[in-house]
Short mmCIF file of C-alpha atoms in Angstrom, two decimals:
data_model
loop_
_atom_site.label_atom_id
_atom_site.label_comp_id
_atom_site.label_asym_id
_atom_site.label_seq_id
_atom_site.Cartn_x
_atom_site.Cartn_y
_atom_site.Cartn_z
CA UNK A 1 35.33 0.85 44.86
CA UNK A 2 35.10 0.21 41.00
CA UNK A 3 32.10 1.92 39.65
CA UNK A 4 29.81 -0.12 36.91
CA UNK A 5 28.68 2.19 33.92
CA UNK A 6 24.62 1.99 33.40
CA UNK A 7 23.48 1.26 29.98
CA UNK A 8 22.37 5.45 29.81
CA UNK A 9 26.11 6.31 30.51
CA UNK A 10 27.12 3.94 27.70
CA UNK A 11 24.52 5.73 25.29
CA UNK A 12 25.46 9.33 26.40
CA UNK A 13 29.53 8.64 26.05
CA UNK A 14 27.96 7.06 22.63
CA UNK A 15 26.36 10.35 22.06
CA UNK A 16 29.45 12.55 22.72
CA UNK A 17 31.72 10.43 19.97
CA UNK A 18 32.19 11.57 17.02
CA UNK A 19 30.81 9.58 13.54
CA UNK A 20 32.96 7.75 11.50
CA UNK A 21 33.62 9.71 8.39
CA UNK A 22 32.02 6.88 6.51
CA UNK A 23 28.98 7.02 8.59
CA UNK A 24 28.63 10.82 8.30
CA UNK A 25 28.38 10.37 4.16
CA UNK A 26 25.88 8.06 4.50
CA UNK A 27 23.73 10.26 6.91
CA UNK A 28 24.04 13.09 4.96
CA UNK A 29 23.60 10.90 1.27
CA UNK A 30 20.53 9.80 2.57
CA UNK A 31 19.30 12.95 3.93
CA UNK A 32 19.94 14.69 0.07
CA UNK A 33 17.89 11.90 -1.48
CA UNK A 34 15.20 12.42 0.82
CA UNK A 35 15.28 16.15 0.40
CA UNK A 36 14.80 15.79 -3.35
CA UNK A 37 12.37 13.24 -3.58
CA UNK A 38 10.34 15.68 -0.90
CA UNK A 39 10.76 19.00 -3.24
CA UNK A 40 10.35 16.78 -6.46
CA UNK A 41 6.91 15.69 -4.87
CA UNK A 42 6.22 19.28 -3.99
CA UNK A 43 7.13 20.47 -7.24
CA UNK A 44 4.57 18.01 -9.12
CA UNK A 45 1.90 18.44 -6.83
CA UNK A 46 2.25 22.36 -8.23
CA UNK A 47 2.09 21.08 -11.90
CA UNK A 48 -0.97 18.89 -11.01
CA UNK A 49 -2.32 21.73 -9.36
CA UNK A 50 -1.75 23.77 -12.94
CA UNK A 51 -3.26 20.82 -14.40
CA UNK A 52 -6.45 20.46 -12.61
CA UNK A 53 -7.61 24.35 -12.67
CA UNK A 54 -7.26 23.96 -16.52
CA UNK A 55 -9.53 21.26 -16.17
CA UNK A 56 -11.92 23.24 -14.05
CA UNK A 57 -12.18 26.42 -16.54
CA UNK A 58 -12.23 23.70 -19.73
CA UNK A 59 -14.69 21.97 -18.06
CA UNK A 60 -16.94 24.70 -17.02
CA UNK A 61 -16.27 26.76 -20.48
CA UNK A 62 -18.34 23.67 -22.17
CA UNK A 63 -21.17 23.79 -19.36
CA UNK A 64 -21.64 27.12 -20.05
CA UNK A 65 -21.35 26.73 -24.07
CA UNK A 66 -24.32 26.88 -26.45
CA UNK A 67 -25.54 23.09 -27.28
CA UNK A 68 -23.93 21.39 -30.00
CA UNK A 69 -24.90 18.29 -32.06
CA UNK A 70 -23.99 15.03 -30.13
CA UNK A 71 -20.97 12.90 -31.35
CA UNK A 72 -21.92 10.38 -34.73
CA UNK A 73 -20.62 7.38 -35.35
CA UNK A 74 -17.41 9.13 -36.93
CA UNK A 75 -16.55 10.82 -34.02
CA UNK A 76 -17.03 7.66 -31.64
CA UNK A 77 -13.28 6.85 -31.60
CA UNK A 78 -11.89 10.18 -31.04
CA UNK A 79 -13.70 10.65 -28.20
CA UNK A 80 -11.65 10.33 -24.37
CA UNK A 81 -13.18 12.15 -21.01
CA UNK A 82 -10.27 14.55 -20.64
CA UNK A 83 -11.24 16.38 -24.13
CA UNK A 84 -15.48 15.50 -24.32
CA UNK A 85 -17.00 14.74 -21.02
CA UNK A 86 -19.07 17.68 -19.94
CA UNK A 87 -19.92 19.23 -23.13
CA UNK A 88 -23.16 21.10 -24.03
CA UNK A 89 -24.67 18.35 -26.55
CA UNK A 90 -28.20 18.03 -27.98
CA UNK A 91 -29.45 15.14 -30.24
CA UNK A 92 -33.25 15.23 -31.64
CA UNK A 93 -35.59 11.58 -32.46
CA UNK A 94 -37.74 9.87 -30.04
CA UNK A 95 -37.32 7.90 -26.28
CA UNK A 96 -38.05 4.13 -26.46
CA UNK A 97 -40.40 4.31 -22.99
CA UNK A 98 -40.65 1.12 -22.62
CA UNK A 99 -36.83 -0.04 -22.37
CA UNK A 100 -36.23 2.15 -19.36
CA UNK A 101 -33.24 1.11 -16.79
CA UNK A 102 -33.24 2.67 -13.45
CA UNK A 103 -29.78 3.17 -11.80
CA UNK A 104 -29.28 3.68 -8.46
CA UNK A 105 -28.79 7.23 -7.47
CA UNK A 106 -28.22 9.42 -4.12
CA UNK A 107 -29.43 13.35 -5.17
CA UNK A 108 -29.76 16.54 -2.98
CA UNK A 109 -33.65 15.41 -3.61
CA UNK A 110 -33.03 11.96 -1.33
CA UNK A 111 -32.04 8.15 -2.77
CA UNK A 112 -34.21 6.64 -5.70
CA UNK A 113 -32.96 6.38 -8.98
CA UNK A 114 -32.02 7.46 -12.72
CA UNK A 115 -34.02 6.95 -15.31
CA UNK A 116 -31.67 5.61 -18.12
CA UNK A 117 -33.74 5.59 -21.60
CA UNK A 118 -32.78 4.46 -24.97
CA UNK A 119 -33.20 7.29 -27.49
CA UNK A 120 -33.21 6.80 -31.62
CA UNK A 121 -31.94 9.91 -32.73
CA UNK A 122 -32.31 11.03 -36.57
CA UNK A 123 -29.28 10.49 -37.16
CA UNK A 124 -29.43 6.61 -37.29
CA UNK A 125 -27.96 6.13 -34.07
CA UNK A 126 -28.93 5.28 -30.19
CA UNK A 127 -27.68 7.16 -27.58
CA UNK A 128 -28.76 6.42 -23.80
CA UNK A 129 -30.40 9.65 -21.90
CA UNK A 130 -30.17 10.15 -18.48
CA UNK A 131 -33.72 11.59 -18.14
CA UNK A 132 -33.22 12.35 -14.39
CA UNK A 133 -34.45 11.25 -10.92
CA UNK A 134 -37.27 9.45 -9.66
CA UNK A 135 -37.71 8.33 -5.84
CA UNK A 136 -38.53 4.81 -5.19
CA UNK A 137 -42.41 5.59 -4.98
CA UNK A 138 -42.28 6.75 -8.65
CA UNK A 139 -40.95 4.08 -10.85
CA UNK A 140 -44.05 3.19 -12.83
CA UNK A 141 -44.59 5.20 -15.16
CA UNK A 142 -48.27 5.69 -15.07
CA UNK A 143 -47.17 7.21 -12.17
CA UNK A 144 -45.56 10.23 -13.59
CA UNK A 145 -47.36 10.47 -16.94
CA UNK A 146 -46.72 14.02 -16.96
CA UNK A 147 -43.41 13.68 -17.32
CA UNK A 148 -43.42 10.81 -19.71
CA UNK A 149 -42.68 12.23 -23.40
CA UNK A 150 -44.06 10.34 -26.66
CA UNK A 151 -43.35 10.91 -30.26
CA UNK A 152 -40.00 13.18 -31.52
CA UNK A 153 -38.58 15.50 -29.07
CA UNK A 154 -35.35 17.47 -28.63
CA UNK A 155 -33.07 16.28 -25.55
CA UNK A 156 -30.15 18.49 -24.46
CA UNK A 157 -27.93 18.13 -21.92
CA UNK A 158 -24.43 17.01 -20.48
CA UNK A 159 -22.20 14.41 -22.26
CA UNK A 160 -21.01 12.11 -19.83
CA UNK A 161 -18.83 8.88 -20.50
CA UNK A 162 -20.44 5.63 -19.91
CA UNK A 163 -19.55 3.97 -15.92
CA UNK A 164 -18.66 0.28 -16.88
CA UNK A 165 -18.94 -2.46 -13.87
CA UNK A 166 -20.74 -0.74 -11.35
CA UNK A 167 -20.28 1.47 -8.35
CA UNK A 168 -17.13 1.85 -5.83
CA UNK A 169 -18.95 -1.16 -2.87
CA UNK A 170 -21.44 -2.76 -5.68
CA UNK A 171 -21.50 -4.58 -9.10
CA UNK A 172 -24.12 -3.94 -11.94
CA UNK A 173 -26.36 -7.13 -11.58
CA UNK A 174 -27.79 -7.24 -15.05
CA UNK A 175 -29.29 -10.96 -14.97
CA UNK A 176 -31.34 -8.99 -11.82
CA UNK A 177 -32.02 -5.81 -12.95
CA UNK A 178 -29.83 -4.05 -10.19
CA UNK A 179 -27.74 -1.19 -11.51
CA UNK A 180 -25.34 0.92 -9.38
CA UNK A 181 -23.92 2.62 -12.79
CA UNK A 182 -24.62 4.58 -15.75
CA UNK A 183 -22.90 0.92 -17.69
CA UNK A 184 -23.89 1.92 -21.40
CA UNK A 185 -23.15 -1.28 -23.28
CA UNK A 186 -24.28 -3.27 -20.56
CA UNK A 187 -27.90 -1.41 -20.18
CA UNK A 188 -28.31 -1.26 -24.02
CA UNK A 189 -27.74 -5.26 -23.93
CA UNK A 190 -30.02 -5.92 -21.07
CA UNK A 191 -32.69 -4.14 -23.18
CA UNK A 192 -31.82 -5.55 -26.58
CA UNK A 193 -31.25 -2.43 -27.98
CA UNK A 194 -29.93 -2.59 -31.14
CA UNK A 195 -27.72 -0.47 -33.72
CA UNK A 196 -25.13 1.79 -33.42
CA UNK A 197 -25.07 2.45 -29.91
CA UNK A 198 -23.05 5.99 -28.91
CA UNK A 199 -20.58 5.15 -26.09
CA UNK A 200 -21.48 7.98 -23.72
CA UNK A 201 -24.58 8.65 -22.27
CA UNK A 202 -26.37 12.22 -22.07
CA UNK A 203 -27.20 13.58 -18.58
CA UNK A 204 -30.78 15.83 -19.81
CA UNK A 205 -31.44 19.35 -18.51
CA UNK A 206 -34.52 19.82 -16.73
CA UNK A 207 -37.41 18.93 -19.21
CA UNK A 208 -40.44 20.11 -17.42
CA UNK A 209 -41.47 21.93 -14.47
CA UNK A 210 -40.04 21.40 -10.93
CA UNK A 211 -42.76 19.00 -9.85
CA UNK A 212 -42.39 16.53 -12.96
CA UNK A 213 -40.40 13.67 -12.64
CA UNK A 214 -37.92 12.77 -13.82
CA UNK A 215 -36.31 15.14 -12.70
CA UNK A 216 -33.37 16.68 -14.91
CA UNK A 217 -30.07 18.74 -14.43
CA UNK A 218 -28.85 17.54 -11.41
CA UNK A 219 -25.33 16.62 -12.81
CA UNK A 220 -22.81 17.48 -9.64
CA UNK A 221 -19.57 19.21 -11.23
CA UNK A 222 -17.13 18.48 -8.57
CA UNK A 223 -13.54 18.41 -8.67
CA UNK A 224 -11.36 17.27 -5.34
CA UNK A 225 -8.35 19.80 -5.67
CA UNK A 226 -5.90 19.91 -2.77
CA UNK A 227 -2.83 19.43 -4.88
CA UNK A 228 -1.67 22.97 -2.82
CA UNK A 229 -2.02 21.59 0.96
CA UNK A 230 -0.30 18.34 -0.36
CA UNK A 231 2.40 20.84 -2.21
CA UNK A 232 3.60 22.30 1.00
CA UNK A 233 3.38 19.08 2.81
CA UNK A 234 6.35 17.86 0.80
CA UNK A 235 7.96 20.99 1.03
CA UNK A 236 7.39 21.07 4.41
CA UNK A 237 8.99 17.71 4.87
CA UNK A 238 12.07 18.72 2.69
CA UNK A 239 12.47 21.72 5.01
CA UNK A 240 12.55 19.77 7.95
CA UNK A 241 15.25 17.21 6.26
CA UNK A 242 17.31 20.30 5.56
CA UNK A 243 16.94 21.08 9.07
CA UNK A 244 17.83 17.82 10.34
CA UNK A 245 20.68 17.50 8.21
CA UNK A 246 22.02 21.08 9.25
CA UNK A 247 21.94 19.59 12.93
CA UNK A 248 23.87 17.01 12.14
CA UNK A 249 26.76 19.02 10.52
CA UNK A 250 26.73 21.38 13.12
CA UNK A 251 26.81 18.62 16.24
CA UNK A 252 29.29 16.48 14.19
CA UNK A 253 31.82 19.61 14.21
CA UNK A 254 31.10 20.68 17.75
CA UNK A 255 32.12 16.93 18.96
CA UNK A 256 35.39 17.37 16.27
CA UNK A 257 36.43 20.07 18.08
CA UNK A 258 36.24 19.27 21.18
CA UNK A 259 32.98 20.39 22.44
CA UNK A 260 34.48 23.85 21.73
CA UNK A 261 32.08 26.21 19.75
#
């Protein structure tokens, strides 16, 4: 009685011949690319990781630095977030009150929003201050006259880089007065402001006591930095393409010779 071979019996005798030289090159080409590309990937996820904890301690070194006079005109087109954002800036004139803009904003002290004012500094120029955070209940401002400040004043604070457009799920709305970013030009033209108009805004330390709104110096300093987990991802992967390609050296020359070892 002739027996019928099963499809399995077809795929082990499959199993059990060797590769085609031709075959095997391929395999093995392909396995080398992939093994590169994996400790390439692992490699620059290390230099990115170099990278961003420079950021972190050049970042934090101008927190932590005395004030210094904001950015003029002259400066303007030097300026790029990499080299300014963050820095310890103070400009000294007066806040136009009644051009306020109020920005959406979600703060460790609930949702409301940031009070964006024009400022007209002495130095000829307008610069738009972040004055801080207001809950919904406290958007007039004959609400919070304590807080409001008239005539010259000193503002200090963070120098942050104007947020063009609007937020990640929402688009500034000018022609309705909804704001979901910090959109410098676009705020300044919404209020006519006029002049030179500085291209960043300043994010104000506190400017009064705790229970004054707005409140200031709530600028979050975060950085995301898992360039290390993704590092040994990749060089996890390479391993395990090394590994893969080892078995298939090894099997190939065990079925060469005969199953012998």
């Amino acid at each position: 009685m002739t027996e019928t071979a099963t499809p399995d019996d077809e795929a082990r005798a499959e199993a059990q011949t060797p590769r085609s030289l031709r075959s095997l090159i391929l395999l093995l080409t392909a396995g080398a690319l992939f093994f590169a590309l994996f400790v390439g990937l692992g490699i620059w996820q290390l230099e990115r990781r170099v990278w961003k904890l420079n950021l972190i301690a050049s970042v934090n070194a101008r927190v932590d630095a005395p004030p210094i006079p904001a950015p003029g005109p002259s400066d303007w087109p030097r300026l790029t977030a990499g080299n300014d954002e963050y820095r310890h800036v103070k400009v000294h004139g007066r806040f136009l009150n009644d051009r306020e803009t109020f920005v959406k904003a979600v703060t460790d002290l609930g949702g409301g929003y940031w009070v964006m004012t024009p400022f007209v500094t002495d130095r000829g120029f307008t610069v738009m201050v972040d004055r801080g955070f207001v809950p919904p209940d406290l958007r007039d401002p004959a609400k919070r006259a304590r807080g409001e400040i008239a005539g010259e004043t000193t503002v200090t604070g963070l120098l942050r880089m104007s947020e063009p457009g609007g937020a990640f799920l929402h688009s500034n709305v000018p022609a309705d007065d909804r704001w979901y970013s910090r959109d410098v030009a676009a705020i300044a033209k919404a209020r006519a402001v006029i002049g030179p108009l500085a291209p960043y805004f300043i994010d104000a330390e506190r400017m009064a006591a705790p229970d004054v709104y707005p409140v200031g110096g709530l600028t979050v300093i975060s950085f995301h930095n898992s360039h290390l987990v993704y590092a040994f991802t990749w060089f996890g992967m390479a391993l395990l393409t090394l590994a893969a390609m080892t078995y298939v050296v090894v099997d190939e020359r065990r079925l060469r010779q005969g199953g012998k070892a």
